[in-house]
PDB file of C-alpha atoms in Angstrom:
ATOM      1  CA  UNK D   1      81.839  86.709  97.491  1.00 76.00           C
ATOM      2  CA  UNK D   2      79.222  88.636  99.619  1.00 85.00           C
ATOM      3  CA  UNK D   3      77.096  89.006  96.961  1.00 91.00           C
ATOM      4  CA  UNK D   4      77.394  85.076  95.253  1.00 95.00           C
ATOM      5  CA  UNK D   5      77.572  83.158  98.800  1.00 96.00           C
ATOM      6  CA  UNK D   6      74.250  84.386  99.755  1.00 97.00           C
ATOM      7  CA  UNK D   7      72.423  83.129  96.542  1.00 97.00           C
ATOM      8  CA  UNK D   8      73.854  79.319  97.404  1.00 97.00           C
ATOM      9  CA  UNK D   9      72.537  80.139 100.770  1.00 97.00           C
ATOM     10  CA  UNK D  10      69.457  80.288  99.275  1.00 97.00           C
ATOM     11  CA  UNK D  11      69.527  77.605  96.651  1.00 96.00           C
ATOM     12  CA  UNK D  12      71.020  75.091  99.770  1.00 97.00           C
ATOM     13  CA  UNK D  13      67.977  76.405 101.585  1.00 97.00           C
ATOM     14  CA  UNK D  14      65.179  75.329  98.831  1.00 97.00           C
ATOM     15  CA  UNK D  15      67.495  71.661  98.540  1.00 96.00           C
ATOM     16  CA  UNK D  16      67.185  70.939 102.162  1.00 97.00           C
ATOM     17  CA  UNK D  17      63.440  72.374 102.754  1.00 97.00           C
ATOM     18  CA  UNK D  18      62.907  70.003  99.064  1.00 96.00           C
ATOM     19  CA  UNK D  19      63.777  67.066 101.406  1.00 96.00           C
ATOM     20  CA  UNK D  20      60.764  66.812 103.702  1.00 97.00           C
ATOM     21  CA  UNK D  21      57.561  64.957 102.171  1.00 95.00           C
ATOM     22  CA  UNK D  22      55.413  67.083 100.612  1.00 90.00           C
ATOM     23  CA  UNK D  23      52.102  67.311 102.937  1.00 87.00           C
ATOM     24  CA  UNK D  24      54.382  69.207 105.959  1.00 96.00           C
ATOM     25  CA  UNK D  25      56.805  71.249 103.480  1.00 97.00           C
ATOM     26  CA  UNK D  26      54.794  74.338 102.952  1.00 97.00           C
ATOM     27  CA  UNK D  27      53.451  74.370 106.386  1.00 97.00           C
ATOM     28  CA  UNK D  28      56.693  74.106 107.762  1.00 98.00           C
ATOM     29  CA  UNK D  29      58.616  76.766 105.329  1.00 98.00           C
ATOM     30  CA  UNK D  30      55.079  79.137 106.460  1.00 98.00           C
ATOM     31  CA  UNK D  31      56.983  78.516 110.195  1.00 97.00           C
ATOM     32  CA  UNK D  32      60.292  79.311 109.098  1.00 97.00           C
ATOM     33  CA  UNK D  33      59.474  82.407 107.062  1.00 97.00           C
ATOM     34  CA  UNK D  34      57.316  83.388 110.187  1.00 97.00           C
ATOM     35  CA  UNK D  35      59.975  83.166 112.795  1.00 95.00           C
ATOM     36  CA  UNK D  36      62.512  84.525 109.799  1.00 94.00           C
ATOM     37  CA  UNK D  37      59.775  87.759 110.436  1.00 92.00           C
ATOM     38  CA  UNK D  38      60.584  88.035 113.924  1.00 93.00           C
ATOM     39  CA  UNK D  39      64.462  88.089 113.794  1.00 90.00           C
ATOM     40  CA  UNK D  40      64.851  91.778 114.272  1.00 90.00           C
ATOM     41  CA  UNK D  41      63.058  91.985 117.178  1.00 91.00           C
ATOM     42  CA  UNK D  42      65.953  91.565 119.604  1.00 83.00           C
ATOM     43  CA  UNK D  43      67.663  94.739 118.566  1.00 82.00           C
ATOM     44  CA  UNK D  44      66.389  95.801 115.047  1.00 79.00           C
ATOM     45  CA  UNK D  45      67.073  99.614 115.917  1.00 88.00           C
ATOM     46  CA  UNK D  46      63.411 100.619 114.449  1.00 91.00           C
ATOM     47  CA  UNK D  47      61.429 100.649 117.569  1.00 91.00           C
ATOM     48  CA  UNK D  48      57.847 100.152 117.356  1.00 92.00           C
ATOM     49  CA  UNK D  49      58.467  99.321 113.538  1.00 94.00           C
ATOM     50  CA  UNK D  50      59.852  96.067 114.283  1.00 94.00           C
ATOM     51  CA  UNK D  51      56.306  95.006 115.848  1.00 95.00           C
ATOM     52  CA  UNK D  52      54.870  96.496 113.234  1.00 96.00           C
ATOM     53  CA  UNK D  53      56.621  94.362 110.557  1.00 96.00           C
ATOM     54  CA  UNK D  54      56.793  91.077 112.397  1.00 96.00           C
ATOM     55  CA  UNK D  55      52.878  91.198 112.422  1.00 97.00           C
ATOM     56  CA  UNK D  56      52.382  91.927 108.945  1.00 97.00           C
ATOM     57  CA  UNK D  57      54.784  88.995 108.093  1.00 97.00           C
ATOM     58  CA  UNK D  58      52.951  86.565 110.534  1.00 97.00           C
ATOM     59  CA  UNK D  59      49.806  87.314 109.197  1.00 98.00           C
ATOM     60  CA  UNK D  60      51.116  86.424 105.683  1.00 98.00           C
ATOM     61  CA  UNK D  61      52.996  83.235 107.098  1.00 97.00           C
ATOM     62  CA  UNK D  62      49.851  82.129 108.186  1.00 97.00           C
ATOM     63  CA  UNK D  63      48.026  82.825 105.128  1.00 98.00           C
ATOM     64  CA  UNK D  64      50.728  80.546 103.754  1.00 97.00           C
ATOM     65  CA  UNK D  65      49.943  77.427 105.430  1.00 97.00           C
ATOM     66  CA  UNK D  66      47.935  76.681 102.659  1.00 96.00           C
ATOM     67  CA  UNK D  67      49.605  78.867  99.728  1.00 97.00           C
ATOM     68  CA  UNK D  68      53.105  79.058  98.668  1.00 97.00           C
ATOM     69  CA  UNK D  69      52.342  82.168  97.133  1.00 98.00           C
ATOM     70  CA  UNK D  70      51.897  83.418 100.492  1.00 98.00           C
ATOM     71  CA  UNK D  71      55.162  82.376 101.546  1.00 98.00           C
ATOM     72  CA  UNK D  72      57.024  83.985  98.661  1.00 98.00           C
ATOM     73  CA  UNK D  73      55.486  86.812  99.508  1.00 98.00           C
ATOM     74  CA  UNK D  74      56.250  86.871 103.131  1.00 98.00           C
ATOM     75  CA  UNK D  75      60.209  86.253 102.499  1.00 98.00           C
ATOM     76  CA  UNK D  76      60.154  89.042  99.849  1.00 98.00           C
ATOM     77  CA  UNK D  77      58.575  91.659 102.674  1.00 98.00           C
ATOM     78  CA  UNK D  78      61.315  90.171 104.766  1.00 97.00           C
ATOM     79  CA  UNK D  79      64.002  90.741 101.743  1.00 97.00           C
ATOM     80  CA  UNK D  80      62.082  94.422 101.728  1.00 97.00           C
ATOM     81  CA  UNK D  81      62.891  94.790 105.762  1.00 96.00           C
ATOM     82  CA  UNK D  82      66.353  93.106 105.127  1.00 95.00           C
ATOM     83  CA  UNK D  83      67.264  96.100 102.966  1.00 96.00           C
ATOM     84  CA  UNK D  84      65.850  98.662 105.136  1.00 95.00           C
ATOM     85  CA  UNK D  85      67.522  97.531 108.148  1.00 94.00           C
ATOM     86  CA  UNK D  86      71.090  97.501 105.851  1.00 94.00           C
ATOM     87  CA  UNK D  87      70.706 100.844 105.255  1.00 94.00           C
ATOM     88  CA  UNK D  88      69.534 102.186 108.545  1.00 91.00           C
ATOM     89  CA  UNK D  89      68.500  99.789 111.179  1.00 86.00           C
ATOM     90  CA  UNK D  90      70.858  96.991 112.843  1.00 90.00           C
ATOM     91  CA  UNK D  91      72.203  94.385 110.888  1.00 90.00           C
ATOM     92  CA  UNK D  92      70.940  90.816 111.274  1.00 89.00           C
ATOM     93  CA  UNK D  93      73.743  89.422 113.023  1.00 89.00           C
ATOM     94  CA  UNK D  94      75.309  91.841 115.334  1.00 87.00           C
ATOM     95  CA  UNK D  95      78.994  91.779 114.725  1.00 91.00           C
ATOM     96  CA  UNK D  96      78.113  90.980 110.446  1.00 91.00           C
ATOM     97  CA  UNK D  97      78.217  94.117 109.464  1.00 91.00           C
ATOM     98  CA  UNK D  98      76.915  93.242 105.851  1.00 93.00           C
ATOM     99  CA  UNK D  99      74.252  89.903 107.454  1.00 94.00           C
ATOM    100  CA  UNK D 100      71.156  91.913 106.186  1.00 95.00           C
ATOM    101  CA  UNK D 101      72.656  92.794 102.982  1.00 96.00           C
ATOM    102  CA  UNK D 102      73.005  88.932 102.515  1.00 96.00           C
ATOM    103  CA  UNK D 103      69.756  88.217 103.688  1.00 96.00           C
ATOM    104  CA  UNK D 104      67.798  90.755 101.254  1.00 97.00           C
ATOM    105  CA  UNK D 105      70.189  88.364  98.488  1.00 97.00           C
ATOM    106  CA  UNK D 106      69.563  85.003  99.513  1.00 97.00           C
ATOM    107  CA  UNK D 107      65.746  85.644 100.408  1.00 98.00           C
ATOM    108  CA  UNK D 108      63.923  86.373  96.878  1.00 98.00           C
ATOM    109  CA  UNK D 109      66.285  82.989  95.856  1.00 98.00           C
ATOM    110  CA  UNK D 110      63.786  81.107  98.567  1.00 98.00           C
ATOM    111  CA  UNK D 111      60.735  83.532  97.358  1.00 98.00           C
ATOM    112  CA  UNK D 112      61.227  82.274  93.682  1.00 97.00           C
ATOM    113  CA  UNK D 113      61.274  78.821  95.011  1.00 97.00           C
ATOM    114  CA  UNK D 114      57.835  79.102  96.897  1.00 97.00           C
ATOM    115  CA  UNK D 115      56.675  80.689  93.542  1.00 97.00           C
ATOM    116  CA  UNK D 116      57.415  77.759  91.377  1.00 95.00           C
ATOM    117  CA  UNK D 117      55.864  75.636  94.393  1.00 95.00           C
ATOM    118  CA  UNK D 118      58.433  74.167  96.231  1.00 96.00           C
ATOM    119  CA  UNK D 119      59.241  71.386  94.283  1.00 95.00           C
ATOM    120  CA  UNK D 120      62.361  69.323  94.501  1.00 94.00           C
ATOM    121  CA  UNK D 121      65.048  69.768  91.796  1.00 93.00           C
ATOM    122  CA  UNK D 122      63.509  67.164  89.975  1.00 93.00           C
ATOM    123  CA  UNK D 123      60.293  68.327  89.870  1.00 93.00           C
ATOM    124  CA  UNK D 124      61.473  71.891  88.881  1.00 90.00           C
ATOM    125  CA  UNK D 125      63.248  69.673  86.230  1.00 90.00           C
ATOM    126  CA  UNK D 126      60.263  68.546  84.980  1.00 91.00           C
ATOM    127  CA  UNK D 127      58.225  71.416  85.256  1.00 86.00           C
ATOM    128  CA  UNK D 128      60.329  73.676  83.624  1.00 86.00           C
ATOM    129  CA  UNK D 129      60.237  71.337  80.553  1.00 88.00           C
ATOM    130  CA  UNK D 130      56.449  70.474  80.578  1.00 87.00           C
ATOM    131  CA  UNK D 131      56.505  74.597  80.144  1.00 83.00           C
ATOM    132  CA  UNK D 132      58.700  74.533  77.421  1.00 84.00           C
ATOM    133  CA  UNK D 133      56.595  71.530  75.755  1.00 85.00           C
ATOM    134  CA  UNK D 134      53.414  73.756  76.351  1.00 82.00           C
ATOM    135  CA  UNK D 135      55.187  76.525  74.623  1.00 79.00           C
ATOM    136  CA  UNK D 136      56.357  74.525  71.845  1.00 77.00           C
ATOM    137  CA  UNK D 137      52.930  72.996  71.050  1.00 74.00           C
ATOM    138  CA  UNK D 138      51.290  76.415  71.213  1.00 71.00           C
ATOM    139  CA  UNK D 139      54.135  77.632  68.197  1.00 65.00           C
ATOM    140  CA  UNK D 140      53.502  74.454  66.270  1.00 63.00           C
ATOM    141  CA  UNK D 141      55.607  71.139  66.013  1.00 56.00           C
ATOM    142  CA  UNK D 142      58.579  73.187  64.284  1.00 54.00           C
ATOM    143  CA  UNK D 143      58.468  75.386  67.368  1.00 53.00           C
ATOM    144  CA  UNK D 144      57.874  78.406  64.607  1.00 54.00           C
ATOM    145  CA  UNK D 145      55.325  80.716  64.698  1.00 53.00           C
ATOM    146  CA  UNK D 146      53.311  80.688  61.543  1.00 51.00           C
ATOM    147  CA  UNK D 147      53.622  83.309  58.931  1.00 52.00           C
ATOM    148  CA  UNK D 148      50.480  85.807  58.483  1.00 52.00           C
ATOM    149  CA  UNK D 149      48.556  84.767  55.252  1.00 49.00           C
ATOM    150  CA  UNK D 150      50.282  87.350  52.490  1.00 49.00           C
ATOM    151  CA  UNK D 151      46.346  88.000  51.520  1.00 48.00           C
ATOM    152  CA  UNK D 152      45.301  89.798  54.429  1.00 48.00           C
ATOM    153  CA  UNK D 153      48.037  92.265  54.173  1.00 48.00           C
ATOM    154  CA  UNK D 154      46.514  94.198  51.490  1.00 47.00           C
ATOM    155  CA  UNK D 155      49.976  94.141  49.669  1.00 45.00           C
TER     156      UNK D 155
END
């Protein structure tokens, strides 16, 4: 269960953020993956490090208020910090002992949707099949690849 709860967390997350309108969304997931940054700061147990990170990670938040890719990145250095602090820093949540193993689960689940855009579900729907129609029409209408011409083989 520690391993499948944090991948809902994650899915839940993109459902909710998918809920506000579409000009504030991205800035407003660049603000949450920024203060997401800063988390470890009250206790992270890598000293200076922690500074360190959280700067790197605002500067990429910011970057994000006008890219999603930005903000996929960010939460993947944050799933990168997530894993570092499992194994030797300070967990997340103090008295979780396993809250930064979650995190470094549930966080490339929020990175893959600020990847694919943000989109609500049904845009993802939608986009996911316009890709598959793309592919389809670049195989041909019977989805097939077509066969080399025998001639050219030299057979």
């Amino acid at each position: 269960m520690q391993y499948v709860a944090p991948i809902g967390v994650g899915l839940l997350y993109a459902l909710l953020m998918s809920l506000i309108r579409v000009p504030h969304r991205r800035r407003f997931n660049a603000v949450m993956v920024a203060g997401a940054g800063a988390a470890y700061l009250s206790g992270g147990g890598l000293g200076g490090w922690e500074f360190v990170f959280t700067a790197v990670v605002t500067y990429v938040a910011c970057r994000g208020l006008d890219s999603w890719t930005f903000i996929g990145v960010a939460w993947l250095l944050h799933t990168g910090w997530d894993i570092v602090h499992h194994i030797k820093g300070n967990p997340i949540i103090p008295f979780a002992h396993t809250s930064s193993l979650g995190c470094a689960i549930c966080d490339p689940v929020i990175a893959l949707w600020c990847f694919a855009g943000g989109k609500t579900p049904k845009e993802l729907v939608a986009w996911v099949r316009g890709a598959r129609e793309r592919k389809g029409a670049v195989a041909g209408e019977t989805g097939r690849v077509a066969e080399p011409d025998a001639g050219l083989s030299g057979a």
